[in-house]
CSV table of C-alpha atoms (C1' of nucleotides) in Angstrom, one decimal:
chain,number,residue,atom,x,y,z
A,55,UNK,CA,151.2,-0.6,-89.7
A,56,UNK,CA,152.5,2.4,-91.5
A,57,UNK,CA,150.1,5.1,-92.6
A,58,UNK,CA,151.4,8.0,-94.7
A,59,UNK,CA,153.5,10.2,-92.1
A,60,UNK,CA,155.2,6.8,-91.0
A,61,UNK,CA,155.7,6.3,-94.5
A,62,UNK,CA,157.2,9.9,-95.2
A,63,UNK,CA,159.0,9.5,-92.1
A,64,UNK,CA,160.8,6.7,-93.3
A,65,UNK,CA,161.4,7.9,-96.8
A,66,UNK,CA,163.2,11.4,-95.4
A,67,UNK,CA,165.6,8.5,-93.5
A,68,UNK,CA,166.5,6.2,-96.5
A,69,UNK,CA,166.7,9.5,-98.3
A,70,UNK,CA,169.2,10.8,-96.3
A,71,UNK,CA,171.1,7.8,-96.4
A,72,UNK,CA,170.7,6.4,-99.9
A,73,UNK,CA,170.2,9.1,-102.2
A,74,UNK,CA,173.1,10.1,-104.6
A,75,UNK,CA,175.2,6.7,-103.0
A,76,UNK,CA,175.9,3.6,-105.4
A,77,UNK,CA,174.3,0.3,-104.8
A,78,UNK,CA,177.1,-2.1,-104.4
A,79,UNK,CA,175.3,-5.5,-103.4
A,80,UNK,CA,171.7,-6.4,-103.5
A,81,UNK,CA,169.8,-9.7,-101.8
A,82,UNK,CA,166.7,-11.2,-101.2
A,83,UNK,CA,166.5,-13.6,-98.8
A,84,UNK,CA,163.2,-15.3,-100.3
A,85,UNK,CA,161.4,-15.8,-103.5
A,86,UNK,CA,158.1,-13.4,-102.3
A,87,UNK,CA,156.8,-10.8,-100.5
A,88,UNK,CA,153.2,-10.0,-100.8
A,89,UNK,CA,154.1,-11.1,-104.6
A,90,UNK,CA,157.5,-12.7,-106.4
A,91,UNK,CA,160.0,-9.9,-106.9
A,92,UNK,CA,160.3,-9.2,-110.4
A,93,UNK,CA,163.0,-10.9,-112.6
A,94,UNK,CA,166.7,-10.4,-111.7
A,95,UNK,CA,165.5,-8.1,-109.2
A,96,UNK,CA,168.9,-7.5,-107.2
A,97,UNK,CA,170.9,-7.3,-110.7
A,98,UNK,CA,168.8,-4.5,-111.7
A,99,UNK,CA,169.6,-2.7,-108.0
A,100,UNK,CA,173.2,-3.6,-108.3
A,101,UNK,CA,175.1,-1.1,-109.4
A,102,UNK,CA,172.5,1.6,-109.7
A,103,UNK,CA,173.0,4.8,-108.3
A,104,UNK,CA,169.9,6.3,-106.1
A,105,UNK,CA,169.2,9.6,-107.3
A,106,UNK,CA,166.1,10.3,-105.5
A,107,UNK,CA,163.2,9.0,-103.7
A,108,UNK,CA,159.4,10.3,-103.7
A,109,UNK,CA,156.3,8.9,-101.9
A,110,UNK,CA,152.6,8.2,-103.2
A,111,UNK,CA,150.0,7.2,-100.7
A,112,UNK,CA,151.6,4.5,-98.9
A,113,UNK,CA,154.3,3.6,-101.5
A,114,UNK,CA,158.1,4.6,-101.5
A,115,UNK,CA,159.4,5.5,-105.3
A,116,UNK,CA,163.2,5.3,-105.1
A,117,UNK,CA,164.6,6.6,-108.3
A,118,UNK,CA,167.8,4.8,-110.2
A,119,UNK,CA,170.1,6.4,-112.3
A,120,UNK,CA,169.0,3.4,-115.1
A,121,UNK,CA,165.9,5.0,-115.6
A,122,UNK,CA,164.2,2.3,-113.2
A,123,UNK,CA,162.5,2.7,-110.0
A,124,UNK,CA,162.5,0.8,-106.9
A,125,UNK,CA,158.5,0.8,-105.5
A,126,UNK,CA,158.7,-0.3,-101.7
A,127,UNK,CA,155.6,-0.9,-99.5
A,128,UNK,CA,156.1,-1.7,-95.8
A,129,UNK,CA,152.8,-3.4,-95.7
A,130,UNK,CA,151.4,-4.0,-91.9
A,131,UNK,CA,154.8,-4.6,-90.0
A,132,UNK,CA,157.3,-3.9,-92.6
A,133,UNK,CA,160.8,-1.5,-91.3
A,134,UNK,CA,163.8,-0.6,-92.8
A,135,UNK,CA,167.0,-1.0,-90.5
A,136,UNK,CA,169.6,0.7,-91.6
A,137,UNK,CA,173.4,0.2,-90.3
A,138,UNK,CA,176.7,1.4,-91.1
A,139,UNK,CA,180.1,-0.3,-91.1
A,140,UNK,CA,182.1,0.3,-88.1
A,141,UNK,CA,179.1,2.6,-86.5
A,142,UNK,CA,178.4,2.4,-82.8
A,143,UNK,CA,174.6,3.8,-83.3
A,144,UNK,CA,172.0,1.2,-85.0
A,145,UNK,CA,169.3,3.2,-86.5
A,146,UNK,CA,166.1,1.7,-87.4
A,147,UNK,CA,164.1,3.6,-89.9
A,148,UNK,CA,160.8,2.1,-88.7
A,149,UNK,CA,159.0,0.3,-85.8
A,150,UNK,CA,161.2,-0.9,-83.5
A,151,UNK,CA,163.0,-4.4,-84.7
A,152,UNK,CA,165.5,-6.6,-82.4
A,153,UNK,CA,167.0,-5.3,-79.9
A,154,UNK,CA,170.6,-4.2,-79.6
A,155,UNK,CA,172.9,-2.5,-77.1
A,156,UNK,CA,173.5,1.1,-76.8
A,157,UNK,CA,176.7,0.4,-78.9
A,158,UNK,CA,175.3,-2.0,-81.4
A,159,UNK,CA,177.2,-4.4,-80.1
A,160,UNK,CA,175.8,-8.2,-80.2
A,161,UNK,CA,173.6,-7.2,-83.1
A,162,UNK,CA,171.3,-10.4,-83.2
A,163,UNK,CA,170.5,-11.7,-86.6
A,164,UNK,CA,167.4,-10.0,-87.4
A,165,UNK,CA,164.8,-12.4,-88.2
A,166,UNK,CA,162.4,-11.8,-91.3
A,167,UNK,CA,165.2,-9.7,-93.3
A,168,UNK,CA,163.8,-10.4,-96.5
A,169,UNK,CA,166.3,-7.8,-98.6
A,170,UNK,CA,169.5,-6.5,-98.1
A,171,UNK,CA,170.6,-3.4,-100.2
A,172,UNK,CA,174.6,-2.0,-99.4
A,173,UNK,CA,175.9,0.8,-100.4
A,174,UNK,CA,179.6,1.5,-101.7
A,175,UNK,CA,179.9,4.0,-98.7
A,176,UNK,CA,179.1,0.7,-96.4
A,177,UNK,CA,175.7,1.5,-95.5
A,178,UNK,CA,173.6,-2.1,-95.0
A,179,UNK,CA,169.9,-1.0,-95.2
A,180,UNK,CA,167.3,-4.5,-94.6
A,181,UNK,CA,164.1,-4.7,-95.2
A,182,UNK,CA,162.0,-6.6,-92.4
A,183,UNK,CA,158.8,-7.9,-92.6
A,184,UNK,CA,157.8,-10.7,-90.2
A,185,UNK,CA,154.2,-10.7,-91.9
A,186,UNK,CA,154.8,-10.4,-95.0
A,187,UNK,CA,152.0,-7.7,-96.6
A,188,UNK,CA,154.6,-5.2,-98.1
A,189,UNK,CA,155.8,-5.4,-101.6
A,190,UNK,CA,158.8,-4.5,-103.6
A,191,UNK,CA,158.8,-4.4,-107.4
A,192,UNK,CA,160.7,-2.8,-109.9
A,193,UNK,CA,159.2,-0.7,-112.9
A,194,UNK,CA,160.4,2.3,-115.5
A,195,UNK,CA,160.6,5.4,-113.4
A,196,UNK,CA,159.0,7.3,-116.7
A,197,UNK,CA,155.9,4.8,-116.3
A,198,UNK,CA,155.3,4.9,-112.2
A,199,UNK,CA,151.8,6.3,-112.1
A,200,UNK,CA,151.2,3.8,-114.8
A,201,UNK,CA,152.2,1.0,-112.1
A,202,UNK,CA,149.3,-1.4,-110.9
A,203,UNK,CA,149.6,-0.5,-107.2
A,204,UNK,CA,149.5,3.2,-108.2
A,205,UNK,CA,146.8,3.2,-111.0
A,206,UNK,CA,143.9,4.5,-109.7
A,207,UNK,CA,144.9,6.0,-106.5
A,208,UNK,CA,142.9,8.7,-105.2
A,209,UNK,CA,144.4,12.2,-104.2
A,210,UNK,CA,147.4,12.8,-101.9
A,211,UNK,CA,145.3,14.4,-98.9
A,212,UNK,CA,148.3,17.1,-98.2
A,213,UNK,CA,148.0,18.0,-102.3
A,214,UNK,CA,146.3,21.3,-102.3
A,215,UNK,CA,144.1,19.6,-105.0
A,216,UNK,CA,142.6,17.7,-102.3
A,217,UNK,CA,139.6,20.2,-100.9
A,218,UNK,CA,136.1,19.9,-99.5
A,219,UNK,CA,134.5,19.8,-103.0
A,220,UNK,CA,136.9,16.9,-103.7
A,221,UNK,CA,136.1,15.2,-101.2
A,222,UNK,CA,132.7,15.4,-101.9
A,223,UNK,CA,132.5,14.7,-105.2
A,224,UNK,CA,134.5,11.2,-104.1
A,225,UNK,CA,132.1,10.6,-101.8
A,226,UNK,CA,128.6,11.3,-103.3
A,227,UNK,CA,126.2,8.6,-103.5
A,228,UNK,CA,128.6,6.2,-101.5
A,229,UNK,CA,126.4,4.7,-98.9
A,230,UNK,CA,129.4,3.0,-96.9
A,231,UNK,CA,130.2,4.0,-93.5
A,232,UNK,CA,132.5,7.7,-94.1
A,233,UNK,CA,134.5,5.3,-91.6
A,234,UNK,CA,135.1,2.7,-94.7
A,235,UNK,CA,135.2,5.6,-97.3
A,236,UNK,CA,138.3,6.8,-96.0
A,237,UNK,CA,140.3,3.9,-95.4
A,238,UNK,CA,139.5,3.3,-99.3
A,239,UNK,CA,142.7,4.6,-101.6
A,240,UNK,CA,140.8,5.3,-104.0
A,241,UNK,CA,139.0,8.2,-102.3
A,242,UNK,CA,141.8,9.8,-100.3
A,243,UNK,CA,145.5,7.9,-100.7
A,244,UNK,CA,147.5,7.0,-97.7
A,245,UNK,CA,145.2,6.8,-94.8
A,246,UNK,CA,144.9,4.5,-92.7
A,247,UNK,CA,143.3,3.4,-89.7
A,248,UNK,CA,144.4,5.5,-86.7
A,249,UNK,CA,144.3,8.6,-88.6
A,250,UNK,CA,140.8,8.1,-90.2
A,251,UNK,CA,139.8,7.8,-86.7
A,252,UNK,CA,141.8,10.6,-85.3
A,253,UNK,CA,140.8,12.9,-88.7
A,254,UNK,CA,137.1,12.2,-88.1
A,255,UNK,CA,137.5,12.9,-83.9
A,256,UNK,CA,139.1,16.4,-84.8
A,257,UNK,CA,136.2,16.8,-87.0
A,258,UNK,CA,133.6,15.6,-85.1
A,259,UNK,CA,132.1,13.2,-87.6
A,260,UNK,CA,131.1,10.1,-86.6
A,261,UNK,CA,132.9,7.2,-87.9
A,262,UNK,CA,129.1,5.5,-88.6
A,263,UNK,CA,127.8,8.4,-90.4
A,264,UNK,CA,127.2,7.4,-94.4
A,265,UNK,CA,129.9,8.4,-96.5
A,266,UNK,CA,127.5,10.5,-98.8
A,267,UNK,CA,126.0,12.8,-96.3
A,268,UNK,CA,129.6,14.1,-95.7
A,269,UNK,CA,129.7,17.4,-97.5
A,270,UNK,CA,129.0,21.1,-97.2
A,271,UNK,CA,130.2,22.1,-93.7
A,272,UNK,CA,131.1,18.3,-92.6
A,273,UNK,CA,133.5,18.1,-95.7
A,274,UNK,CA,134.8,21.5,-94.9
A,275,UNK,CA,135.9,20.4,-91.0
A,276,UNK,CA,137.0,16.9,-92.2
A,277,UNK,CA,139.5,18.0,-95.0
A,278,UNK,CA,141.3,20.3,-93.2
A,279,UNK,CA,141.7,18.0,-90.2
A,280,UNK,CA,143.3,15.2,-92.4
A,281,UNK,CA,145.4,17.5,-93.3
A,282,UNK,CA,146.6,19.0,-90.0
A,283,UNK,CA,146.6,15.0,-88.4
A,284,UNK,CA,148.7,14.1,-90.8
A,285,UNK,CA,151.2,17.0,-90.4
A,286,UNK,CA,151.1,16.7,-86.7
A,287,UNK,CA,152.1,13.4,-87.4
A,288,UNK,CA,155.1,13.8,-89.6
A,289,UNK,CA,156.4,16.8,-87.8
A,290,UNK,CA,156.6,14.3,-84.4
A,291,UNK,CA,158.5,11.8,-86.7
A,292,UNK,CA,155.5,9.7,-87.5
A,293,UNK,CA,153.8,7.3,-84.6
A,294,UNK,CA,153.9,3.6,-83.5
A,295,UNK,CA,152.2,1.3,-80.9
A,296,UNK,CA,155.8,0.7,-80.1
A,297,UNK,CA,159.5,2.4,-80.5
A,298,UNK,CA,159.4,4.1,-83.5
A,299,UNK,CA,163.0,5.2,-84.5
A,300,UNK,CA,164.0,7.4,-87.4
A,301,UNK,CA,167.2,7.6,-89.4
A,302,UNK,CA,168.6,10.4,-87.0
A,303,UNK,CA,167.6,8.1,-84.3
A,304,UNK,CA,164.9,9.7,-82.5
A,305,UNK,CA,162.2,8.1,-81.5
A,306,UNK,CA,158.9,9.0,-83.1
A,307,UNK,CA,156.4,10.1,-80.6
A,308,UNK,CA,153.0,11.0,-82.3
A,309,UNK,CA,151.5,7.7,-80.4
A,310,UNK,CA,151.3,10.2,-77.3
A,311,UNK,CA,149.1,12.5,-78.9
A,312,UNK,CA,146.5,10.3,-80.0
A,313,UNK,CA,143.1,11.7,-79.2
A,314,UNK,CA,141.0,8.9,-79.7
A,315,UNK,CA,142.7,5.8,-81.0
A,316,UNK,CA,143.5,2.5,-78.8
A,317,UNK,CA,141.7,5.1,-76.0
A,318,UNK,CA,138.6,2.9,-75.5
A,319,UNK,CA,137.0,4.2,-72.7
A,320,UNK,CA,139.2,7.0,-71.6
A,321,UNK,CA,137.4,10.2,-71.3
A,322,UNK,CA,137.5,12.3,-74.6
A,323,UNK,CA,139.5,15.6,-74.6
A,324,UNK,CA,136.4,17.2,-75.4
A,325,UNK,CA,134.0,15.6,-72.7
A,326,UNK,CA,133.8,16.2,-69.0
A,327,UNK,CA,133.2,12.1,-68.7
A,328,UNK,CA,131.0,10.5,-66.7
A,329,UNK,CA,127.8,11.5,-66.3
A,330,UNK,CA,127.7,13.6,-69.2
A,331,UNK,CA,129.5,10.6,-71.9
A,332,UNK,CA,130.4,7.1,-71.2
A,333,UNK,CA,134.2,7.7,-72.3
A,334,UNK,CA,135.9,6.6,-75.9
A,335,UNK,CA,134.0,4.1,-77.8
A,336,UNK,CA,135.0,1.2,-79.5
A,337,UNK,CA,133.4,-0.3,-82.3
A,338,UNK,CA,134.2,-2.6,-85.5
A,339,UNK,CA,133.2,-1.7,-89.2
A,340,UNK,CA,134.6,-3.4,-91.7
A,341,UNK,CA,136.7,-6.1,-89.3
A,342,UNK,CA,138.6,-3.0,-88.3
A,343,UNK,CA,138.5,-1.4,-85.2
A,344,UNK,CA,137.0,2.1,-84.6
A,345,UNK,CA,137.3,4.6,-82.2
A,346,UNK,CA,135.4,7.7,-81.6
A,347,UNK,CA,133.6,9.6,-78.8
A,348,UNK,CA,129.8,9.4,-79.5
A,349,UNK,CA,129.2,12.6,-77.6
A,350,UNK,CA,131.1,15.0,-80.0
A,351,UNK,CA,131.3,13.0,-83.2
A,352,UNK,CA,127.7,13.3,-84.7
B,5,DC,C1',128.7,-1.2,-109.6
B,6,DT,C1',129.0,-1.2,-104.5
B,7,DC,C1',129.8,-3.2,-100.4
B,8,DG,C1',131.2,-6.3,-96.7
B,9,DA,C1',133.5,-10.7,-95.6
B,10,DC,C1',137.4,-13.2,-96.1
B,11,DT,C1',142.3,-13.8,-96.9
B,12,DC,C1',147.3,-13.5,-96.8
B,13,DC,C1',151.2,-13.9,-92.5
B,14,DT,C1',153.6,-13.7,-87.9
B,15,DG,C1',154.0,-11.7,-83.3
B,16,DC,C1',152.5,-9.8,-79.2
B,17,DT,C1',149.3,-9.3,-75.3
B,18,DG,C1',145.7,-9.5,-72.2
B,19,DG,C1',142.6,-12.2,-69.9
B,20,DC,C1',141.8,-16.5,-67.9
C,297,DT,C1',153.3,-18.3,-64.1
C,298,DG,C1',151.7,-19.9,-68.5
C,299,DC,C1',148.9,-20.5,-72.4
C,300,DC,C1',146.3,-19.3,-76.3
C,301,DA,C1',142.5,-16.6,-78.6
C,302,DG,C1',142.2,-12.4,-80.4
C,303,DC,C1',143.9,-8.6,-82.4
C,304,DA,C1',147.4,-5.7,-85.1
C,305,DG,C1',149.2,0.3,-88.6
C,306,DG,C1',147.3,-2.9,-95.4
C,307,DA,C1',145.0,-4.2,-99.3
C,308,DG,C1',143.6,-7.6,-102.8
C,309,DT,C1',139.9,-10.9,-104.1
C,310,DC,C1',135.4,-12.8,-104.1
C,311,DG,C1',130.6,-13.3,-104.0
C,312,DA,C1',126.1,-11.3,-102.7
DNA sequence: CTCGACTCCTGCTGGC
DNA sequence: TGCCAGCAGGAGTCGA
């Protein structure tokens, strides 16, 4: 569910919240996300002060005063709901969870809150994740990159590292769909599907074309538009098929500016439609759903 | 090695 | 109106 800007999105809100606050309580509700929390995983939270947070890709580093750090990943449908004691307004860092009143009154149990973290200042934040892909695992903060599920990960695509020649070089003799290439974390880290699609629409690449014909002027176009997707992105608060609420409580609104996913046959900004070009297509590579206008994306 | 298919899990929706 | 197949933003594993 989250790519990176939802991820970033929610980091900047548990940031806000958590950092430089002592962990008072710490729960997990069941043995296992994606994979059995480590041992004495809430001891090793309790206590803890946050002193920072960073993300990679995907992933959410929270640093502890310890010397250990907290990795979250939200997975597909993972969110972090965050409340405070006595506080009328319910924010929920992440796609929209339960419902609640204006007031936070009648606050329904939320269902698939697998950890509770509380704060001596009386902030609750949950971790909900009815499908169970995201992770949480606890590791040396000196060691993170050394971490299994960040080994190997392939350049942040807002680093300034990450360039056309890069890309290329990633991409060279890879005779997967470009469509495939990208979603790969090795390549680029932290995309995922609806901004592949969206990078390769503001390109103009089509999502078929083999991975190792993308370079010289295609690579030029493409980098840059990852880039300036994924800022668009953060700078609207991330995006979501549904409500997507920050930590301030706005509403993240990126979804509306979509040019090309969940679109399937809508008329491309860039076409006149019908007769000239049959609309948005949809398509499937990899099990995953593509969408791309076959006019402009070549 | 590289690549696609399959798998994990639950919830929502769209089409009948 | 109601039901259920199909699909969903991720990513690891397996076998060809």
């Amino acid at each position: 569910m989250p790519e990176l800007p939802e991820v970033e999105t929610v980091m900047r809100g548990l940031d806000a919240v958590l950092t430089g606050k002592r962990i008072r309580r710490a729960e997990t509700r069941r043995a296992d996300l994606r994979f059995a929390f480590p041992p004495r995983f809430s001891a090793r939270l309790e206590g803890q002060r946050v002193l920072g947070f960073r993300r990679r890709a995907k992933y959410m580093l929270m640093r502890l005063e310890g010397g250990e750090s907290l990795l979250i990943h939200l997975g597909m449908s993972g969110r972090m709901v965050a409340r405070q004691e006595g506080a009328p307004v319910v924010p929920r860092i992440g796609p929209q969870g339960a419902a609640s009143d204006a007031r936070g009154h009648n606050q329904p149990p939320e269902a698939h809150e697998h950890v509770v973290i509380e704060t001596e200042d009386g902030w609750r934040i949950g971790f909900v994740d009815p499908r169970r892909f995201g992770a949480m695992d606890l590791m040396p903060t000196a060691a993170e990159e050394e971490h299994r599920l960040l080994k190997g990960l392939g350049p942040e695509p807002l680093a300034a590292e990450f360039t056309a020649a890069a890309l290329s070089e990633k991409l060279a003799g890879k005779r997967t769909p470009i469509k495939a290439a990208l979603l790969d974390q090795q390549v680029v880290a932290g995309l995922g599907n609806i901004y592949v699609c969206e990078a390769l629409f503001r390109a103009g690449i089509s999502p078929r074309r083999l991975a190792q014909s993308v370079a010289g002027a295609r690579a030029e176009r493409l980098v840059p538009a990852i880039k300036q997707v994924l800022e668009d992105s953060i700078g609207a608060g991330g995006s979501s098929l549904r409500d997507y609420v920050r930590a301030d409580g706005e509403v993240g609104r990126f979804q509306d500016r979509f040019d090309v996913y969940g679109r399937e046959g809508e008329r491309c900004a860039r076409c006149p439609g019908p007769p000239g070009c049959s609309g948005i297509a949809r398509i499937v590579q990899a099990g995953r759903s593509t969408f791309y206008c076959p006019r402009t994306q070549r």
